[in-house]
mmCIF file of C-alpha atoms in Angstrom:
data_model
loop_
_atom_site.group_PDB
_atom_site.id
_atom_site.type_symbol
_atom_site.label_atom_id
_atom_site.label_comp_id
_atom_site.label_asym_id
_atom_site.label_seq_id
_atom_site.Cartn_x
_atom_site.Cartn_y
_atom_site.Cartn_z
ATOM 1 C CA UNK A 1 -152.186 87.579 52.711
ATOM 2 C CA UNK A 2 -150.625 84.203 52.145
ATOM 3 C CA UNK A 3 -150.294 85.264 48.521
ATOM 4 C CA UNK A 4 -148.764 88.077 48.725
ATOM 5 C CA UNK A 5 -146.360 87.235 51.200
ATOM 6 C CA UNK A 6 -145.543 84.818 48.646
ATOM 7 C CA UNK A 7 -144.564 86.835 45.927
ATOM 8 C CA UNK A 8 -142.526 89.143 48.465
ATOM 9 C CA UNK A 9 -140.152 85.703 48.476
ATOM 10 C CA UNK A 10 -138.323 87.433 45.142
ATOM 11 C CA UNK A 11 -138.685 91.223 44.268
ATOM 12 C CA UNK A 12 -139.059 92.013 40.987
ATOM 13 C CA UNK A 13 -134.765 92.992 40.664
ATOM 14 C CA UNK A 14 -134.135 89.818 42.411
ATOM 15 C CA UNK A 15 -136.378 87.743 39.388
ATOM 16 C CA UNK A 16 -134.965 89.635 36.961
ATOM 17 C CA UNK A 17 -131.344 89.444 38.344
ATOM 18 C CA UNK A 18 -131.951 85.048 38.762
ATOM 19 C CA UNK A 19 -133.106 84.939 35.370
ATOM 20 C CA UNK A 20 -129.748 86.401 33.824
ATOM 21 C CA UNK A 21 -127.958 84.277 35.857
ATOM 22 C CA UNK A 22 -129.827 81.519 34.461
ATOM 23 C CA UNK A 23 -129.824 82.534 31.069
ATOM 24 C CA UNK A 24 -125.884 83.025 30.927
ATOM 25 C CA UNK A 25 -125.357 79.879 32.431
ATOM 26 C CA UNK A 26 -127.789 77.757 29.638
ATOM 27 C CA UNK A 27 -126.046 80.024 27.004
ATOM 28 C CA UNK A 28 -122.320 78.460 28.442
ATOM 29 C CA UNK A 29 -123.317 75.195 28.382
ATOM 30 C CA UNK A 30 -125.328 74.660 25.342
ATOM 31 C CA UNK A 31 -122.451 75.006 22.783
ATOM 32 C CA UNK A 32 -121.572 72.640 20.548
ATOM 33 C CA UNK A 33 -118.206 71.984 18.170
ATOM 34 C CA UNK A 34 -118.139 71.388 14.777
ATOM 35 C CA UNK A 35 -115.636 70.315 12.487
ATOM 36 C CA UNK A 36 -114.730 69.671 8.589
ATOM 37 C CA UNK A 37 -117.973 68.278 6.459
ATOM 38 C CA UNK A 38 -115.124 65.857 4.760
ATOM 39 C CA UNK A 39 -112.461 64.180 5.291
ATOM 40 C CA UNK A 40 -108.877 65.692 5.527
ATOM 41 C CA UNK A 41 -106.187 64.400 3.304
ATOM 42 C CA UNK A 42 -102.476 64.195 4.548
ATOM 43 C CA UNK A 43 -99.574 62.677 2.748
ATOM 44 C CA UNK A 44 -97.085 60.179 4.304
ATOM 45 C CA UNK A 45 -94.150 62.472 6.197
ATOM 46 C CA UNK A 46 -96.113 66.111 5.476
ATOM 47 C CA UNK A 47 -97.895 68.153 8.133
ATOM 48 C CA UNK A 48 -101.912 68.306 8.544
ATOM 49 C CA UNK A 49 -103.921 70.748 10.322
ATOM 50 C CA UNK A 50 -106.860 69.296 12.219
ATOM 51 C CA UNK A 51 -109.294 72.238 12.879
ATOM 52 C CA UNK A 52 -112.750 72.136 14.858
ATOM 53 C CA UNK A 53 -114.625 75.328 16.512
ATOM 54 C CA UNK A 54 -117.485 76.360 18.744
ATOM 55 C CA UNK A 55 -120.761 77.398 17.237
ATOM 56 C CA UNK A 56 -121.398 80.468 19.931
ATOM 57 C CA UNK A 57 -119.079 83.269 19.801
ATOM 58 C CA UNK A 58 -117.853 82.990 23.125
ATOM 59 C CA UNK A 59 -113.804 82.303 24.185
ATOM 60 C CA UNK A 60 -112.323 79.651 24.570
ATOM 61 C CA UNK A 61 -109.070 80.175 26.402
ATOM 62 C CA UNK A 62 -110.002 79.130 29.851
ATOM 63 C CA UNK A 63 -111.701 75.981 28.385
ATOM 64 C CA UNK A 64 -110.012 72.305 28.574
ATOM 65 C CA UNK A 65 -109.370 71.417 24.982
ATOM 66 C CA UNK A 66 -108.341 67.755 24.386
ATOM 67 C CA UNK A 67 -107.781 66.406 20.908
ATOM 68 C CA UNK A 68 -107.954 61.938 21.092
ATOM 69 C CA UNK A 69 -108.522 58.676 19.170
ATOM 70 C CA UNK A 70 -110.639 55.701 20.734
ATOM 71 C CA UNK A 71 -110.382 56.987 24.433
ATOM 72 C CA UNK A 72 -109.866 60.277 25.530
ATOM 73 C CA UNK A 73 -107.170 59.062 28.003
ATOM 74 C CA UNK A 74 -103.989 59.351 26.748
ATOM 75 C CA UNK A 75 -104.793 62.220 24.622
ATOM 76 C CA UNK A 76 -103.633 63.066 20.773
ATOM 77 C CA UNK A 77 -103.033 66.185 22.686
ATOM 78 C CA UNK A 78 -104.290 68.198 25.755
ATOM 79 C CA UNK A 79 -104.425 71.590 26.424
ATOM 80 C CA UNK A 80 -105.522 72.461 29.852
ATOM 81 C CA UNK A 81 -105.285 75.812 32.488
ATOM 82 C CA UNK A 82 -103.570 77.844 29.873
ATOM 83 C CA UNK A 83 -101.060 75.420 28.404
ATOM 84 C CA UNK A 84 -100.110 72.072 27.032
ATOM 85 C CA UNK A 85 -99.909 68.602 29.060
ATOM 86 C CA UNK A 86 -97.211 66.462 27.673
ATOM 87 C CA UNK A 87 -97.371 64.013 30.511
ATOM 88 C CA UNK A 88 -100.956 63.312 29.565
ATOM 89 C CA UNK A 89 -99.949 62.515 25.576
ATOM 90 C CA UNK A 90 -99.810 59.181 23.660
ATOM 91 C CA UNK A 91 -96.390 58.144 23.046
ATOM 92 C CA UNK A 92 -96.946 57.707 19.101
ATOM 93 C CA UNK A 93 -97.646 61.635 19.363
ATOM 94 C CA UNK A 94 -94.690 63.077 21.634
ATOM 95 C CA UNK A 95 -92.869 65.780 19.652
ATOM 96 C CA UNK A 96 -95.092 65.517 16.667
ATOM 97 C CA UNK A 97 -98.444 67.993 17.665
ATOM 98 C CA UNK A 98 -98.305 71.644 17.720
ATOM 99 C CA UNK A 99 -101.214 73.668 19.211
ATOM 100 C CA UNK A 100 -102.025 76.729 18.077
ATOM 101 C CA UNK A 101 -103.134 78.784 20.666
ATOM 102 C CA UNK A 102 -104.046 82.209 19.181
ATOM 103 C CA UNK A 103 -107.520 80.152 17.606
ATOM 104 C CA UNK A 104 -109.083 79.885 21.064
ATOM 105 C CA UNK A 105 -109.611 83.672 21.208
ATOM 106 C CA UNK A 106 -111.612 82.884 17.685
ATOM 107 C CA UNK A 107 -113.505 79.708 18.909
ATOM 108 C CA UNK A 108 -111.453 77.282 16.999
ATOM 109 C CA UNK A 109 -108.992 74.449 18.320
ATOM 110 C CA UNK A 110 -106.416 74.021 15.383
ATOM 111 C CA UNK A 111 -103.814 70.999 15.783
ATOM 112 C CA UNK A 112 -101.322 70.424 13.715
ATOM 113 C CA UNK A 113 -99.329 66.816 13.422
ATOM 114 C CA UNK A 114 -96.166 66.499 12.337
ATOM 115 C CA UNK A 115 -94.239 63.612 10.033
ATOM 116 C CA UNK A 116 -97.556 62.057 9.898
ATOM 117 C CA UNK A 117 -97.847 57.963 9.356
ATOM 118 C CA UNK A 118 -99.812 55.865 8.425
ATOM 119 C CA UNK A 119 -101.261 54.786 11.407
ATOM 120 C CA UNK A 120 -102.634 58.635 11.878
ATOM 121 C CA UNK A 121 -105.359 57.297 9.140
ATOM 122 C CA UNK A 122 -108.521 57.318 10.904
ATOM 123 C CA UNK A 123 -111.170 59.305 13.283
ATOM 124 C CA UNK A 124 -109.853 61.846 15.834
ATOM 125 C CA UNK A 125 -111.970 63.241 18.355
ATOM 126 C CA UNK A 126 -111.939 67.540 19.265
ATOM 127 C CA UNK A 127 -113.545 67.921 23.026
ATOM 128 C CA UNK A 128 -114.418 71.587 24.484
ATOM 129 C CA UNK A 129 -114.750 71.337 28.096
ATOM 130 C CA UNK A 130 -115.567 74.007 31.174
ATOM 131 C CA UNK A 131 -116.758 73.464 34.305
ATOM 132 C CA UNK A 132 -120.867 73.673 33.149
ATOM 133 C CA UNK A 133 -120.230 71.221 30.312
ATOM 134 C CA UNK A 134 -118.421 69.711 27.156
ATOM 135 C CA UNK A 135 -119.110 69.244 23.494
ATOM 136 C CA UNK A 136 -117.078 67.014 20.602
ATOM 137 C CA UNK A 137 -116.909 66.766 17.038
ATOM 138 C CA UNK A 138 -115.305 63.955 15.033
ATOM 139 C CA UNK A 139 -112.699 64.116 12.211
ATOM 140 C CA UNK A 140 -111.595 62.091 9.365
ATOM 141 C CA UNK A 141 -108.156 61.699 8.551
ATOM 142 C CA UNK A 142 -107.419 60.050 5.169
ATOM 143 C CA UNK A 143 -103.356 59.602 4.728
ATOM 144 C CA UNK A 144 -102.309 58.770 1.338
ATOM 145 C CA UNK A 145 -98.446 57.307 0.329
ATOM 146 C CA UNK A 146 -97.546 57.932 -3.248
ATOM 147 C CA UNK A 147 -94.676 55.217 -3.798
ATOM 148 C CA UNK A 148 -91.587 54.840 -5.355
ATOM 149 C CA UNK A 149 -91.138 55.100 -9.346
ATOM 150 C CA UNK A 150 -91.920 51.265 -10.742
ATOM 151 C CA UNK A 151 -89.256 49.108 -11.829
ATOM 152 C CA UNK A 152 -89.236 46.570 -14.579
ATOM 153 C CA UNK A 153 -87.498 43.281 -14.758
ATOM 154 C CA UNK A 154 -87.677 41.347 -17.961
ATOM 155 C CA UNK A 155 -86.663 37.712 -18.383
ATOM 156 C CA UNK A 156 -86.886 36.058 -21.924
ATOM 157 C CA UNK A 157 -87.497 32.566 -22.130
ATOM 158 C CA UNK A 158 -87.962 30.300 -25.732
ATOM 159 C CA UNK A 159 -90.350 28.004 -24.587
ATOM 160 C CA UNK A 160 -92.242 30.166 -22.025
ATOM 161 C CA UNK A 161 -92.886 33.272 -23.547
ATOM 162 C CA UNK A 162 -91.184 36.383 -21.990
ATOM 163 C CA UNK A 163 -91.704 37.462 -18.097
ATOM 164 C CA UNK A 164 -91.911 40.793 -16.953
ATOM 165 C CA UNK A 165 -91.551 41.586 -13.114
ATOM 166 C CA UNK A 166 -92.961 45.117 -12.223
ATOM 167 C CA UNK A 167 -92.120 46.521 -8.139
ATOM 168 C CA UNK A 168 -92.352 49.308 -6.529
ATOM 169 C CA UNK A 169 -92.546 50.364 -2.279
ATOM 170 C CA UNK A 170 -94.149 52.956 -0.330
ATOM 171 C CA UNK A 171 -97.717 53.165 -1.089
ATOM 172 C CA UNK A 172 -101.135 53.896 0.650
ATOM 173 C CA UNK A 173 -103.100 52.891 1.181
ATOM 174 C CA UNK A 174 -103.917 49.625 -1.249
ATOM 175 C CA UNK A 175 -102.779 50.567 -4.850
ATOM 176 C CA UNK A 176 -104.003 49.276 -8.041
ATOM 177 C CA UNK A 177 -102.031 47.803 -10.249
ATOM 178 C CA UNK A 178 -102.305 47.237 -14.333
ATOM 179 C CA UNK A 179 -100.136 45.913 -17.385
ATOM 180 C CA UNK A 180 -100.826 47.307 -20.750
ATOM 181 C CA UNK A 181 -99.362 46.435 -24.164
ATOM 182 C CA UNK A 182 -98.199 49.001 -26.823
ATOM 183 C CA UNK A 183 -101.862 49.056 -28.368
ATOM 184 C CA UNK A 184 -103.135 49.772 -24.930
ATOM 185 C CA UNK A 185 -104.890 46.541 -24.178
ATOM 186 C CA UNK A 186 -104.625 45.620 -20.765
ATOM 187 C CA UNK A 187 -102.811 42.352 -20.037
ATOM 188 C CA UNK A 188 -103.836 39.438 -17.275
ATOM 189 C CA UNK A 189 -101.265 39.579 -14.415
ATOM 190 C CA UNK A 190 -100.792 38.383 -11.473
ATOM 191 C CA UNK A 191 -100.244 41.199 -8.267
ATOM 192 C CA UNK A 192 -98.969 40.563 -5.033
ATOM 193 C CA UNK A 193 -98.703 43.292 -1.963
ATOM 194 C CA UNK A 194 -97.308 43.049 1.190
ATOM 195 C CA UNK A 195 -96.981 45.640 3.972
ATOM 196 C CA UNK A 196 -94.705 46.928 5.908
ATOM 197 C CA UNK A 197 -94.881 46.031 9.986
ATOM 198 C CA UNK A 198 -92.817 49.331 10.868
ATOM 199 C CA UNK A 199 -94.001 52.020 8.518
ATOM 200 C CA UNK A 200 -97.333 50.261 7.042
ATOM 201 C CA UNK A 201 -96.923 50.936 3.664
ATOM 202 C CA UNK A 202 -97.755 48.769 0.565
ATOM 203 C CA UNK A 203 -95.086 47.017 -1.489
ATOM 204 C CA UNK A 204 -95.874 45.641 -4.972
ATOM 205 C CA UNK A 205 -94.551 42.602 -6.767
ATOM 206 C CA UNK A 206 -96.372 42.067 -10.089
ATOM 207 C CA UNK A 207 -95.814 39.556 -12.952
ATOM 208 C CA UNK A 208 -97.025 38.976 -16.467
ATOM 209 C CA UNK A 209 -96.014 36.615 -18.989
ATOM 210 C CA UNK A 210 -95.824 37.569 -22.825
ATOM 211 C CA UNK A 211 -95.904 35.080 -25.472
ATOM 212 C CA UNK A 212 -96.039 36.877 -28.636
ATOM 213 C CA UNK A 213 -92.728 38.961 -28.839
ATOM 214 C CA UNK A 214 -94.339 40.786 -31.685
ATOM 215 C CA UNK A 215 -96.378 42.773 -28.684
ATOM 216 C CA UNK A 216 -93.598 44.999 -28.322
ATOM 217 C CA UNK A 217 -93.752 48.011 -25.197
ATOM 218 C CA UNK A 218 -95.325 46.869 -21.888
ATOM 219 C CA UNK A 219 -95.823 49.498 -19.358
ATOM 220 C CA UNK A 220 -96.377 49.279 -15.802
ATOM 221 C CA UNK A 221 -98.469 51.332 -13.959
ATOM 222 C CA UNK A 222 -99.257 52.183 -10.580
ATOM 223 C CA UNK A 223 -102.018 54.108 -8.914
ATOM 224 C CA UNK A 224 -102.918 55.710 -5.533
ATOM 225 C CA UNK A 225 -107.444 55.629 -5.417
ATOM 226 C CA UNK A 226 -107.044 58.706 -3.010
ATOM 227 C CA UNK A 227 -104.808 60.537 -4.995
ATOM 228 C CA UNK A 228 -105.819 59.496 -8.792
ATOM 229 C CA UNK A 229 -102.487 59.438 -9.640
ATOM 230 C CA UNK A 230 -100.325 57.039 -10.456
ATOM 231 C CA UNK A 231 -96.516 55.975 -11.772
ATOM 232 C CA UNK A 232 -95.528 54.315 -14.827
ATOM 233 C CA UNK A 233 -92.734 52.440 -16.473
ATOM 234 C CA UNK A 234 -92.407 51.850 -20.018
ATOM 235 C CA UNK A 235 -90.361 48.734 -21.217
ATOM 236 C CA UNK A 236 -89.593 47.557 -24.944
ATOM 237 C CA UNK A 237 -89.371 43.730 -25.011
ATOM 238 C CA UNK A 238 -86.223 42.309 -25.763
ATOM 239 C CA UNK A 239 -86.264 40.678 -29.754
ATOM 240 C CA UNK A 240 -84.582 37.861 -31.728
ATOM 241 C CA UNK A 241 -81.674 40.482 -32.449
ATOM 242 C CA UNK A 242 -79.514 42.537 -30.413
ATOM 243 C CA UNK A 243 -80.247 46.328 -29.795
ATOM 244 C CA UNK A 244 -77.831 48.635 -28.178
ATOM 245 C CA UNK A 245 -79.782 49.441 -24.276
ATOM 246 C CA UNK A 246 -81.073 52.489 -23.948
ATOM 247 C CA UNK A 247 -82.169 54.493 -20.585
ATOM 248 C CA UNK A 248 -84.370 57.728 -20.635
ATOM 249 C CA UNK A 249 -86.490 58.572 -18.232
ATOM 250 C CA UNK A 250 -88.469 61.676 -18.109
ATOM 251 C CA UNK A 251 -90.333 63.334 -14.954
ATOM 252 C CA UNK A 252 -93.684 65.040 -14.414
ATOM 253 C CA UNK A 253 -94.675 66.176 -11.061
ATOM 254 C CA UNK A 254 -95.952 62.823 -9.249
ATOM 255 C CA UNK A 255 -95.698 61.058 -12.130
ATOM 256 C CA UNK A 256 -92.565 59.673 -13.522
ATOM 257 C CA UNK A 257 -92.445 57.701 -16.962
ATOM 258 C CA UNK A 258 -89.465 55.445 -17.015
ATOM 259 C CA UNK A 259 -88.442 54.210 -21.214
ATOM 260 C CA UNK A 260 -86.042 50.937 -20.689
ATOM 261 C CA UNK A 261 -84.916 49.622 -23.791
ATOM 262 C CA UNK A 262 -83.087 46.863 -24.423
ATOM 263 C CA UNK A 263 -82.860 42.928 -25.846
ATOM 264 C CA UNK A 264 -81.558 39.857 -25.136
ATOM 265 C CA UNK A 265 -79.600 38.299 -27.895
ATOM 266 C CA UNK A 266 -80.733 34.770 -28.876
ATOM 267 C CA UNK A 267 -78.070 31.949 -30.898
ATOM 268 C CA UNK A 268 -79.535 29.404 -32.772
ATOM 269 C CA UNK A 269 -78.585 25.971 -31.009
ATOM 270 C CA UNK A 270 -75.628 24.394 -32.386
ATOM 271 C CA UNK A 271 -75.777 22.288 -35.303
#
């Protein structure tokens, strides 16, 4: 009797009905985000999306979406009850995100940013959250400066061989720098960088001395390693006679090839 009173407890419906119930609730909170296998590359004042998405095919309209750095409070940005939370947003990202809203009906939580900076290079965080649970994935955000076409100085000395100055702003992250003669041989320089406190980006100052004058052309170049590209600057070394100076400069998309010609007259000493 005890038994069956026992099993009386819960009908058959009832079981049934509990175990739905059950099942939609594990189904809710057992999803999980993903985001891109790789990093994503941005350049220095262009826009970048920043996409993540649910693995179940469920909605994701009524679900908190916050998008962060280190710490999820102050957000990169927060959408929350149907629409965005300024007041909860880092002050480095204030008028710069847009969220697009039409991806939650698809599962996916894209973010674009704005102008972006330097100091966007990094992780960000995408968090899905409802009231049964949450779930995150983690992005990489590579941002890449291509810098400003090089610029040679040349200084010709009699004693101490010729000196060639080589600068350039605006790059990202650390470039590479290298000196070649007109037979391609690379020459021994010496490279200093220095960064910017306000926008972050690398400067260049580099400087090689020449002591045969027969060497003629020296370029300059300059390379990004995220980009594999790079900027050069072609210079003919100035000679024991004088030439007529000559500017051309020709351009290639992300890649511009500056030819300065010139010389510096030399006098014999007087007798």
């Amino acid at each position: 009797m005890a038994n069956t009173q026992g099993r009386d407890i819960f009908p058959p419906s009832c079981s049934i009905i509990f175990l739905l119930l059950q099942l939609l609730s594990y189904r809710k909170a057992d999803f999980s985000v993903s985001g891109p296998g790789q990093p994503v590359l941005a350049m220095v004042g262009e826009s970048v999306q920043l996409q993540c998405h649910l693995s179940l095919n469920i909605s994701a309209e009524d679900m908190e979406v916050r998008w962060y750095r280190k710490e999820p409070s102050p957000a990169v940005h927060l959408r929350k009850k149907g629409r965005d939370m300024p007041e909860e947003q880092m002050w480095q990202y204030k008028g710069r995100t847009t969220f697009w809203t039409a991806g939650l009906a698809h599962d996916q939580a894209v973010l674009t940013i704005h102008n972006v900076t330097v100091f966007d290079n990094g992780t960000f965080h995408c968090k899905f959250k409802e009231s049964i649970g949450s779930a995150e994935a983690t992005l990489w955000l590579r941002v890449a400066g291509l810098g400003s076409e090089p610029r040679i100085q040349v200084r010709a000395g009699r004693d101490e061989g010729i000196r060639a100055e080589c600068t350039s702003e605006g790059w990202y992250p650390e470039p590479q720098v290298e000196w070649r003669d007109f037979r391609g041989q690379t020459l021994p320089s010496t490279t200093n960088l220095t960064v910017s406190p306000t926008t972050g980006l690398f400067a260049v100052v580099s400087n090689v001395i020449v002591w045969d004058r027969d060497v003629g052309n020296l370029s300059c170049s300059i390379s990004n390693p995220l980009l594999q590209e790079r900027m050069e600057t072609k210079s003919h070394l100035p000679g024991e006679c004088s030439a007529p100076f000559d500017l051309k400069i020709s351009e290639h998309p992300r890649q511009s090839v500056v030819n300065i010609q010139y010389s510096v007259s030399s006098q014999a000493p007087a007798p």
